[in-house]
PDB file of N, CA and C in Angstrom:
ATOM      1  N   UNK A   1       0.775  -1.237  -0.015  1.00 94.00           N
ATOM      2  CA  UNK A   1      -0.052   0.143   0.259  1.00 94.00           C
ATOM      3  C   UNK A   1       0.966   1.176  -0.409  1.00 94.00           C
ATOM      4  N   UNK A   2       0.462   2.189  -1.164  1.00 95.00           N
ATOM      5  CA  UNK A   2       1.280   3.443  -0.836  1.00 95.00           C
ATOM      6  C   UNK A   2       0.751   4.407   0.257  1.00 95.00           C
ATOM      7  N   UNK A   3       1.465   5.174   0.693  1.00 97.00           N
ATOM      8  CA  UNK A   3       1.785   6.082   1.997  1.00 97.00           C
ATOM      9  C   UNK A   3       2.192   7.084   1.360  1.00 97.00           C
ATOM     10  N   UNK A   4       1.583   8.718   2.293  1.00 97.00           N
ATOM     11  CA  UNK A   4       2.236   9.858   1.747  1.00 97.00           C
ATOM     12  C   UNK A   4       2.051  10.165   3.188  1.00 97.00           C
ATOM     13  N   UNK A   5       3.575  10.481   4.040  1.00 98.00           N
ATOM     14  CA  UNK A   5       4.210  10.370   5.199  1.00 98.00           C
ATOM     15  C   UNK A   5       4.591  11.871   5.789  1.00 98.00           C
ATOM     16  N   UNK A   6       3.881  12.694   6.445  1.00 98.00           N
ATOM     17  CA  UNK A   6       4.508  13.870   7.053  1.00 98.00           C
ATOM     18  C   UNK A   6       5.511  13.630   8.500  1.00 98.00           C
ATOM     19  N   UNK A   7       6.754  13.480   8.351  1.00 98.00           N
ATOM     20  CA  UNK A   7       7.044  12.923   9.571  1.00 98.00           C
ATOM     21  C   UNK A   7       8.084  14.337  10.229  1.00 98.00           C
ATOM     22  N   UNK A   8       8.130  13.836  11.873  1.00 97.00           N
ATOM     23  CA  UNK A   8       8.935  14.903  12.471  1.00 97.00           C
ATOM     24  C   UNK A   8       9.748  14.349  13.751  1.00 97.00           C
ATOM     25  N   UNK A   9      11.269  14.142  13.402  1.00 96.00           N
ATOM     26  CA  UNK A   9      11.642  13.253  14.409  1.00 96.00           C
ATOM     27  C   UNK A   9      12.626  14.281  15.387  1.00 96.00           C
ATOM     28  N   UNK A  10      12.155  14.024  16.630  1.00 95.00           N
ATOM     29  CA  UNK A  10      12.821  14.704  18.155  1.00 95.00           C
ATOM     30  C   UNK A  10      13.500  13.954  18.502  1.00 95.00           C
ATOM     31  N   UNK A  11      15.043  14.422  18.459  1.00 96.00           N
ATOM     32  CA  UNK A  11      16.069  13.649  19.440  1.00 96.00           C
ATOM     33  C   UNK A  11      16.079  14.291  20.402  1.00 96.00           C
ATOM     34  N   UNK A  12      16.083  13.955  21.658  1.00 95.00           N
ATOM     35  CA  UNK A  12      16.191  14.685  22.871  1.00 95.00           C
ATOM     36  C   UNK A  12      17.691  14.331  23.656  1.00 95.00           C
ATOM     37  N   UNK A  13      17.647  15.119  24.281  1.00 94.00           N
ATOM     38  CA  UNK A  13      18.839  15.042  25.517  1.00 94.00           C
ATOM     39  C   UNK A  13      20.249  15.309  24.507  1.00 94.00           C
ATOM     40  N   UNK A  14      20.239  16.325  23.304  1.00 94.00           N
ATOM     41  CA  UNK A  14      21.085  16.550  22.539  1.00 94.00           C
ATOM     42  C   UNK A  14      21.445  17.950  22.432  1.00 94.00           C
ATOM     43  N   UNK A  15      20.950  18.477  23.311  1.00 89.00           N
ATOM     44  CA  UNK A  15      21.367  20.346  23.021  1.00 89.00           C
ATOM     45  C   UNK A  15      20.317  20.671  22.223  1.00 89.00           C
ATOM     46  N   UNK A  16      20.138  21.782  22.092  1.00 90.00           N
ATOM     47  CA  UNK A  16      19.078  23.235  21.291  1.00 90.00           C
ATOM     48  C   UNK A  16      19.299  22.328  19.478  1.00 90.00           C
ATOM     49  N   UNK A  17      20.302  22.515  18.915  1.00 91.00           N
ATOM     50  CA  UNK A  17      20.400  22.291  17.451  1.00 91.00           C
ATOM     51  C   UNK A  17      20.167  20.811  17.508  1.00 91.00           C
ATOM     52  N   UNK A  18      19.278  20.517  16.283  1.00 93.00           N
ATOM     53  CA  UNK A  18      18.988  19.107  15.878  1.00 93.00           C
ATOM     54  C   UNK A  18      19.516  18.857  14.668  1.00 93.00           C
ATOM     55  N   UNK A  19      19.920  20.149  13.564  1.00 93.00           N
ATOM     56  CA  UNK A  19      19.973  20.030  12.686  1.00 93.00           C
ATOM     57  C   UNK A  19      21.067  18.864  11.490  1.00 93.00           C
ATOM     58  N   UNK A  20      21.581  18.561  12.454  1.00 95.00           N
ATOM     59  CA  UNK A  20      22.803  17.361  12.330  1.00 95.00           C
ATOM     60  C   UNK A  20      21.964  15.771  11.780  1.00 95.00           C
ATOM     61  N   UNK A  21      20.890  15.859  13.076  1.00 96.00           N
ATOM     62  CA  UNK A  21      20.145  14.673  12.911  1.00 96.00           C
ATOM     63  C   UNK A  21      19.022  14.811  12.120  1.00 96.00           C
ATOM     64  N   UNK A  22      18.499  15.867  11.611  1.00 95.00           N
ATOM     65  CA  UNK A  22      17.557  15.993  10.686  1.00 95.00           C
ATOM     66  C   UNK A  22      18.102  15.673   9.070  1.00 95.00           C
ATOM     67  N   UNK A  23      19.546  16.147   9.269  1.00 96.00           N
ATOM     68  CA  UNK A  23      20.309  15.732   7.768  1.00 96.00           C
ATOM     69  C   UNK A  23      20.130  14.297   7.775  1.00 96.00           C
ATOM     70  N   UNK A  24      20.579  13.289   8.753  1.00 97.00           N
ATOM     71  CA  UNK A  24      20.749  11.954   8.647  1.00 97.00           C
ATOM     72  C   UNK A  24      19.408  11.229   8.351  1.00 97.00           C
ATOM     73  N   UNK A  25      18.501  11.467   8.743  1.00 97.00           N
ATOM     74  CA  UNK A  25      17.165  10.901   8.519  1.00 97.00           C
ATOM     75  C   UNK A  25      17.084  11.511   7.077  1.00 97.00           C
ATOM     76  N   UNK A  26      17.224  12.646   6.369  1.00 97.00           N
ATOM     77  CA  UNK A  26      17.244  13.107   4.959  1.00 97.00           C
ATOM     78  C   UNK A  26      17.643  11.662   4.318  1.00 97.00           C
ATOM     79  N   UNK A  27      19.016  12.005   4.799  1.00 98.00           N
ATOM     80  CA  UNK A  27      20.130  10.746   3.835  1.00 98.00           C
ATOM     81  C   UNK A  27      19.188   9.419   4.266  1.00 98.00           C
ATOM     82  N   UNK A  28      18.893   9.057   5.131  1.00 98.00           N
ATOM     83  CA  UNK A  28      17.636   7.869   5.196  1.00 98.00           C
ATOM     84  C   UNK A  28      16.651   7.793   4.169  1.00 98.00           C
ATOM     85  N   UNK A  29      16.243   8.679   4.248  1.00 98.00           N
ATOM     86  CA  UNK A  29      15.038   8.689   3.282  1.00 98.00           C
ATOM     87  C   UNK A  29      15.371   8.949   1.862  1.00 98.00           C
ATOM     88  N   UNK A  30      15.933   9.415   1.693  1.00 98.00           N
ATOM     89  CA  UNK A  30      16.482   9.850   0.269  1.00 98.00           C
ATOM     90  C   UNK A  30      17.232   8.645  -0.590  1.00 98.00           C
ATOM     91  N   UNK A  31      18.019   7.826   0.316  1.00 98.00           N
ATOM     92  CA  UNK A  31      18.825   6.220   0.133  1.00 98.00           C
ATOM     93  C   UNK A  31      17.266   4.990  -0.133  1.00 98.00           C
ATOM     94  N   UNK A  32      16.381   5.688   0.692  1.00 98.00           N
ATOM     95  CA  UNK A  32      15.448   4.646   0.336  1.00 98.00           C
ATOM     96  C   UNK A  32      14.013   5.047  -0.861  1.00 98.00           C
ATOM     97  N   UNK A  33      14.722   5.817  -1.588  1.00 98.00           N
ATOM     98  CA  UNK A  33      14.010   6.524  -2.436  1.00 98.00           C
ATOM     99  C   UNK A  33      12.565   6.617  -2.528  1.00 98.00           C
ATOM    100  N   UNK A  34      11.865   7.563  -1.146  1.00 98.00           N
ATOM    101  CA  UNK A  34      11.011   8.144  -0.778  1.00 98.00           C
ATOM    102  C   UNK A  34      10.496   9.214  -1.129  1.00 98.00           C
ATOM    103  N   UNK A  35      11.463  10.040  -1.852  1.00 96.00           N
ATOM    104  CA  UNK A  35      11.362  11.544  -2.554  1.00 96.00           C
ATOM    105  C   UNK A  35      10.811  12.656  -0.910  1.00 96.00           C
ATOM    106  N   UNK A  36      12.055  12.440  -0.167  1.00 97.00           N
ATOM    107  CA  UNK A  36      12.093  13.552   0.669  1.00 97.00           C
ATOM    108  C   UNK A  36      11.834  14.673   0.387  1.00 97.00           C
ATOM    109  N   UNK A  37      10.714  15.170   1.282  1.00 96.00           N
ATOM    110  CA  UNK A  37      10.647  17.222   1.058  1.00 96.00           C
ATOM    111  C   UNK A  37      10.772  17.739   2.393  1.00 96.00           C
ATOM    112  N   UNK A  38      11.667  18.157   2.285  1.00 96.00           N
ATOM    113  CA  UNK A  38      11.709  19.018   3.889  1.00 96.00           C
ATOM    114  C   UNK A  38      11.308  19.903   3.461  1.00 96.00           C
ATOM    115  N   UNK A  39      10.584  20.383   5.119  1.00 95.00           N
ATOM    116  CA  UNK A  39       9.865  21.337   5.303  1.00 95.00           C
ATOM    117  C   UNK A  39      10.512  21.976   6.855  1.00 95.00           C
ATOM    118  N   UNK A  40      10.078  23.220   7.268  1.00 92.00           N
ATOM    119  CA  UNK A  40      10.418  23.706   8.483  1.00 92.00           C
ATOM    120  C   UNK A  40      10.391  22.457   9.522  1.00 92.00           C
ATOM    121  N   UNK A  41       9.085  22.311   9.325  1.00 93.00           N
ATOM    122  CA  UNK A  41       8.686  21.040  10.860  1.00 93.00           C
ATOM    123  C   UNK A  41       9.001  19.670  10.685  1.00 93.00           C
ATOM    124  N   UNK A  42       9.449  19.348   9.435  1.00 95.00           N
ATOM    125  CA  UNK A  42       9.524  18.064   9.522  1.00 95.00           C
ATOM    126  C   UNK A  42       9.947  17.517   7.802  1.00 95.00           C
ATOM    127  N   UNK A  43       9.737  16.252   7.246  1.00 97.00           N
ATOM    128  CA  UNK A  43       9.832  15.799   6.077  1.00 97.00           C
ATOM    129  C   UNK A  43       8.693  15.282   5.473  1.00 97.00           C
ATOM    130  N   UNK A  44       8.232  15.604   4.591  1.00 97.00           N
ATOM    131  CA  UNK A  44       7.263  14.807   3.721  1.00 97.00           C
ATOM    132  C   UNK A  44       8.052  13.654   2.908  1.00 97.00           C
ATOM    133  N   UNK A  45       7.372  12.445   3.021  1.00 98.00           N
ATOM    134  CA  UNK A  45       7.728  11.530   2.272  1.00 98.00           C
ATOM    135  C   UNK A  45       6.830  10.664   1.363  1.00 98.00           C
ATOM    136  N   UNK A  46       7.015   9.609   0.572  1.00 97.00           N
ATOM    137  CA  UNK A  46       5.979   9.285  -0.068  1.00 97.00           C
ATOM    138  C   UNK A  46       6.794   7.697  -0.515  1.00 97.00           C
ATOM    139  N   UNK A  47       5.692   6.719  -0.217  1.00 97.00           N
ATOM    140  CA  UNK A  47       6.140   5.373  -0.899  1.00 97.00           C
ATOM    141  C   UNK A  47       5.423   4.263  -0.454  1.00 97.00           C
ATOM    142  N   UNK A  48       6.318   2.951  -0.291  1.00 97.00           N
ATOM    143  CA  UNK A  48       5.327   1.595   0.240  1.00 97.00           C
ATOM    144  C   UNK A  48       5.390   1.773   1.584  1.00 97.00           C
ATOM    145  N   UNK A  49       4.080   1.152   2.307  1.00 98.00           N
ATOM    146  CA  UNK A  49       4.048   1.672   3.543  1.00 98.00           C
ATOM    147  C   UNK A  49       5.398   0.748   4.074  1.00 98.00           C
ATOM    148  N   UNK A  50       5.388  -0.267   4.031  1.00 98.00           N
ATOM    149  CA  UNK A  50       7.105  -0.893   4.822  1.00 98.00           C
ATOM    150  C   UNK A  50       7.940  -0.443   4.399  1.00 98.00           C
ATOM    151  N   UNK A  51       8.511   0.101   3.493  1.00 98.00           N
ATOM    152  CA  UNK A  51       9.484   1.052   2.972  1.00 98.00           C
ATOM    153  C   UNK A  51       9.435   2.236   4.008  1.00 98.00           C
ATOM    154  N   UNK A  52       8.374   2.966   4.417  1.00 98.00           N
ATOM    155  CA  UNK A  52       8.612   4.471   4.854  1.00 98.00           C
ATOM    156  C   UNK A  52       8.901   3.603   6.106  1.00 98.00           C
ATOM    157  N   UNK A  53       8.132   2.972   6.872  1.00 98.00           N
ATOM    158  CA  UNK A  53       8.141   2.527   8.321  1.00 98.00           C
ATOM    159  C   UNK A  53       9.599   1.733   8.612  1.00 98.00           C
ATOM    160  N   UNK A  54      10.547   1.247   7.595  1.00 98.00           N
ATOM    161  CA  UNK A  54      11.597   0.098   7.605  1.00 98.00           C
ATOM    162  C   UNK A  54      12.582   1.897   7.945  1.00 98.00           C
ATOM    163  N   UNK A  55      12.474   2.889   6.690  1.00 98.00           N
ATOM    164  CA  UNK A  55      13.313   3.934   6.517  1.00 98.00           C
ATOM    165  C   UNK A  55      12.982   4.528   7.908  1.00 98.00           C
ATOM    166  N   UNK A  56      12.148   4.915   8.221  1.00 98.00           N
ATOM    167  CA  UNK A  56      11.738   5.869  10.052  1.00 98.00           C
ATOM    168  C   UNK A  56      12.617   4.952  11.054  1.00 98.00           C
ATOM    169  N   UNK A  57      12.504   3.562  10.932  1.00 98.00           N
ATOM    170  CA  UNK A  57      13.311   2.532  12.374  1.00 98.00           C
ATOM    171  C   UNK A  57      14.539   3.108  11.915  1.00 98.00           C
ATOM    172  N   UNK A  58      15.081   3.014  10.771  1.00 98.00           N
ATOM    173  CA  UNK A  58      16.339   3.274  10.857  1.00 98.00           C
ATOM    174  C   UNK A  58      17.092   4.926  11.111  1.00 98.00           C
ATOM    175  N   UNK A  59      15.941   5.526  10.846  1.00 98.00           N
ATOM    176  CA  UNK A  59      16.101   6.857  11.916  1.00 98.00           C
ATOM    177  C   UNK A  59      16.613   6.534  12.765  1.00 98.00           C
ATOM    178  N   UNK A  60      15.516   6.484  13.594  1.00 98.00           N
ATOM    179  CA  UNK A  60      15.461   6.004  15.417  1.00 98.00           C
ATOM    180  C   UNK A  60      16.927   5.006  15.288  1.00 98.00           C
ATOM    181  N   UNK A  61      17.067   4.336  14.435  1.00 98.00           N
ATOM    182  CA  UNK A  61      18.376   3.196  14.976  1.00 98.00           C
ATOM    183  C   UNK A  61      19.888   4.208  14.894  1.00 98.00           C
ATOM    184  N   UNK A  62      19.840   4.917  14.071  1.00 98.00           N
ATOM    185  CA  UNK A  62      20.970   5.613  13.712  1.00 98.00           C
ATOM    186  C   UNK A  62      21.127   6.939  14.594  1.00 98.00           C
ATOM    187  N   UNK A  63      19.860   7.826  14.755  1.00 97.00           N
ATOM    188  CA  UNK A  63      20.185   9.113  15.558  1.00 97.00           C
ATOM    189  C   UNK A  63      20.609   8.391  17.361  1.00 97.00           C
ATOM    190  N   UNK A  64      19.714   7.035  17.620  1.00 98.00           N
ATOM    191  CA  UNK A  64      20.288   6.659  18.990  1.00 98.00           C
ATOM    192  C   UNK A  64      21.702   5.749  19.027  1.00 98.00           C
ATOM    193  N   UNK A  65      22.436   5.791  17.518  1.00 98.00           N
ATOM    194  CA  UNK A  65      23.738   5.413  17.890  1.00 98.00           C
ATOM    195  C   UNK A  65      24.217   6.745  17.582  1.00 98.00           C
ATOM    196  N   UNK A  66      24.190   7.615  17.186  1.00 97.00           N
ATOM    197  CA  UNK A  66      24.964   9.178  17.506  1.00 97.00           C
ATOM    198  C   UNK A  66      25.000   9.331  18.781  1.00 97.00           C
ATOM    199  N   UNK A  67      24.032   9.436  19.622  1.00 96.00           N
ATOM    200  CA  UNK A  67      24.041   9.582  20.816  1.00 96.00           C
ATOM    201  C   UNK A  67      23.056  10.031  21.686  1.00 96.00           C
ATOM    202  N   UNK A  68      21.792   9.957  20.891  1.00 96.00           N
ATOM    203  CA  UNK A  68      20.225  10.623  21.752  1.00 96.00           C
ATOM    204  C   UNK A  68      19.627   9.472  21.891  1.00 96.00           C
ATOM    205  N   UNK A  69      19.782   9.666  23.614  1.00 97.00           N
ATOM    206  CA  UNK A  69      19.144   8.645  24.655  1.00 97.00           C
ATOM    207  C   UNK A  69      17.081   8.390  24.310  1.00 97.00           C
ATOM    208  N   UNK A  70      16.964   9.788  23.794  1.00 97.00           N
ATOM    209  CA  UNK A  70      15.673   9.488  23.811  1.00 97.00           C
ATOM    210  C   UNK A  70      15.129   9.814  22.356  1.00 97.00           C
ATOM    211  N   UNK A  71      14.172   9.744  21.515  1.00 97.00           N
ATOM    212  CA  UNK A  71      13.608  10.392  20.423  1.00 97.00           C
ATOM    213  C   UNK A  71      12.013  10.316  20.453  1.00 97.00           C
ATOM    214  N   UNK A  72      11.401  11.780  20.347  1.00 97.00           N
ATOM    215  CA  UNK A  72       9.865  11.433  20.046  1.00 97.00           C
ATOM    216  C   UNK A  72       9.707  11.601  18.271  1.00 97.00           C
ATOM    217  N   UNK A  73       8.879  11.045  17.797  1.00 97.00           N
ATOM    218  CA  UNK A  73       8.804  11.188  16.486  1.00 97.00           C
ATOM    219  C   UNK A  73       6.694  11.417  16.538  1.00 97.00           C
ATOM    220  N   UNK A  74       6.648  12.311  15.742  1.00 98.00           N
ATOM    221  CA  UNK A  74       5.272  12.608  15.171  1.00 98.00           C
ATOM    222  C   UNK A  74       4.882  12.348  13.749  1.00 98.00           C
ATOM    223  N   UNK A  75       4.010  11.539  13.516  1.00 98.00           N
ATOM    224  CA  UNK A  75       3.650  10.869  11.969  1.00 98.00           C
ATOM    225  C   UNK A  75       2.348  11.077  11.462  1.00 98.00           C
ATOM    226  N   UNK A  76       2.179  11.764  10.275  1.00 97.00           N
ATOM    227  CA  UNK A  76       0.741  11.624  10.027  1.00 97.00           C
ATOM    228  C   UNK A  76       1.155  10.892   8.358  1.00 97.00           C
ATOM    229  N   UNK A  77      -0.152  10.161   8.437  1.00 97.00           N
ATOM    230  CA  UNK A  77      -0.182   9.126   7.374  1.00 97.00           C
ATOM    231  C   UNK A  77      -1.301   9.441   6.512  1.00 97.00           C
ATOM    232  N   UNK A  78      -1.311   9.096   5.234  1.00 95.00           N
ATOM    233  CA  UNK A  78      -2.504   9.203   4.014  1.00 95.00           C
ATOM    234  C   UNK A  78      -2.348   8.316   2.941  1.00 95.00           C
ATOM    235  N   UNK A  79      -3.238   7.490   2.962  1.00 95.00           N
ATOM    236  CA  UNK A  79      -3.618   6.874   1.924  1.00 95.00           C
ATOM    237  C   UNK A  79      -4.906   6.292   1.337  1.00 95.00           C
ATOM    238  N   UNK A  80      -4.566   6.227  -0.182  1.00 92.00           N
ATOM    239  CA  UNK A  80      -5.917   6.332  -0.768  1.00 92.00           C
ATOM    240  C   UNK A  80      -5.730   4.541  -1.914  1.00 92.00           C
ATOM    241  N   UNK A  81      -7.177   4.444  -1.691  1.00 92.00           N
ATOM    242  CA  UNK A  81      -7.871   3.313  -2.429  1.00 92.00           C
ATOM    243  C   UNK A  81      -7.943   3.066  -3.768  1.00 92.00           C
ATOM    244  N   UNK A  82      -8.363   4.680  -4.077  1.00 93.00           N
ATOM    245  CA  UNK A  82      -9.362   5.023  -5.225  1.00 93.00           C
ATOM    246  C   UNK A  82      -8.263   5.027  -6.596  1.00 93.00           C
ATOM    247  N   UNK A  83      -7.156   5.757  -6.268  1.00 89.00           N
ATOM    248  CA  UNK A  83      -6.481   6.129  -6.997  1.00 89.00           C
ATOM    249  C   UNK A  83      -4.568   6.377  -6.274  1.00 89.00           C
ATOM    250  N   UNK A  84      -3.787   6.470  -7.323  1.00 87.00           N
ATOM    251  CA  UNK A  84      -2.547   6.493  -6.422  1.00 87.00           C
ATOM    252  C   UNK A  84      -2.099   8.369  -6.676  1.00 87.00           C
ATOM    253  N   UNK A  85      -1.801   8.680  -5.858  1.00 86.00           N
ATOM    254  CA  UNK A  85      -1.335  10.363  -5.550  1.00 86.00           C
ATOM    255  C   UNK A  85      -0.418  10.701  -4.710  1.00 86.00           C
ATOM    256  N   UNK A  86       0.443  11.232  -5.332  1.00 89.00           N
ATOM    257  CA  UNK A  86       2.011  11.840  -5.539  1.00 89.00           C
ATOM    258  C   UNK A  86       1.797  13.035  -4.471  1.00 89.00           C
ATOM    259  N   UNK A  87       2.954  13.291  -3.437  1.00 89.00           N
ATOM    260  CA  UNK A  87       2.778  14.993  -3.048  1.00 89.00           C
ATOM    261  C   UNK A  87       3.201  15.763  -4.106  1.00 89.00           C
ATOM    262  N   UNK A  88       3.638  15.427  -5.013  1.00 89.00           N
ATOM    263  CA  UNK A  88       3.406  16.593  -6.506  1.00 89.00           C
ATOM    264  C   UNK A  88       2.028  16.835  -6.732  1.00 89.00           C
ATOM    265  N   UNK A  89       1.056  15.829  -7.137  1.00 88.00           N
ATOM    266  CA  UNK A  89       0.081  15.996  -7.043  1.00 88.00           C
ATOM    267  C   UNK A  89      -0.905  16.604  -6.304  1.00 88.00           C
ATOM    268  N   UNK A  90      -0.601  16.291  -4.891  1.00 88.00           N
ATOM    269  CA  UNK A  90      -1.373  17.282  -3.622  1.00 88.00           C
ATOM    270  C   UNK A  90      -1.096  18.804  -4.129  1.00 88.00           C
ATOM    271  N   UNK A  91       0.494  18.896  -4.366  1.00 89.00           N
ATOM    272  CA  UNK A  91       0.597  20.234  -4.248  1.00 89.00           C
ATOM    273  C   UNK A  91       0.357  20.982  -5.363  1.00 89.00           C
ATOM    274  N   UNK A  92      -0.020  20.215  -6.767  1.00 88.00           N
ATOM    275  CA  UNK A  92      -0.637  20.888  -7.986  1.00 88.00           C
ATOM    276  C   UNK A  92      -1.789  20.948  -7.748  1.00 88.00           C
ATOM    277  N   UNK A  93      -2.625  20.469  -7.229  1.00 87.00           N
ATOM    278  CA  UNK A  93      -3.934  20.604  -6.973  1.00 87.00           C
ATOM    279  C   UNK A  93      -3.743  21.918  -6.130  1.00 87.00           C
ATOM    280  N   UNK A  94      -3.464  22.365  -5.179  1.00 89.00           N
ATOM    281  CA  UNK A  94      -4.039  23.416  -4.491  1.00 89.00           C
ATOM    282  C   UNK A  94      -3.169  24.580  -5.457  1.00 89.00           C
ATOM    283  N   UNK A  95      -1.784  24.599  -5.596  1.00 89.00           N
ATOM    284  CA  UNK A  95      -1.641  25.670  -6.535  1.00 89.00           C
ATOM    285  C   UNK A  95      -2.774  26.041  -7.860  1.00 89.00           C
ATOM    286  N   UNK A  96      -3.522  25.175  -8.539  1.00 89.00           N
ATOM    287  CA  UNK A  96      -4.065  25.145  -9.511  1.00 89.00           C
ATOM    288  C   UNK A  96      -5.329  26.068  -8.821  1.00 89.00           C
ATOM    289  N   UNK A  97      -5.560  25.676  -7.868  1.00 88.00           N
ATOM    290  CA  UNK A  97      -6.942  26.589  -7.057  1.00 88.00           C
ATOM    291  C   UNK A  97      -6.091  28.387  -6.479  1.00 88.00           C
ATOM    292  N   UNK A  98      -4.725  28.158  -6.877  1.00 89.00           N
ATOM    293  CA  UNK A  98      -4.394  29.615  -6.347  1.00 89.00           C
ATOM    294  C   UNK A  98      -4.511  30.735  -7.330  1.00 89.00           C
ATOM    295  N   UNK A  99      -4.432  30.005  -8.350  1.00 77.00           N
ATOM    296  CA  UNK A  99      -4.429  30.971  -9.861  1.00 77.00           C
ATOM    297  C   UNK A  99      -5.396  32.035  -9.913  1.00 77.00           C
ATOM    298  N   UNK A 100      -6.780  31.384  -9.669  1.00 68.00           N
ATOM    299  CA  UNK A 100      -7.582  32.256  -9.252  1.00 68.00           C
ATOM    300  C   UNK A 100      -7.957  33.408  -8.305  1.00 68.00           C
ATOM    301  N   UNK A 101      -7.554  33.206  -7.421  1.00 65.00           N
ATOM    302  CA  UNK A 101      -7.330  33.957  -6.006  1.00 65.00           C
ATOM    303  C   UNK A 101      -6.609  35.276  -6.032  1.00 65.00           C
TER     304      UNK A 101
END
């Protein structure tokens, strides 16, 4: 099953800046071919459900290995059965409605 996910991984106990950890997850999502799209408070990814979850698990494993004793992750997931839809499709749909505004 295909899924679009909005993922926010927050390493805890590592100080204020977490960009180093965000970069690690971004690399993992890229290597998994999940078309990651970084935004201000997380990353959007898309792919097969099991592949997305496996990549997220690798993020947790790597961040723990980097020294974070605790991680809090928020995930929003969207699936469809009527048709396939990519992140780009969703953005294009909204942007097409903005042209008349």
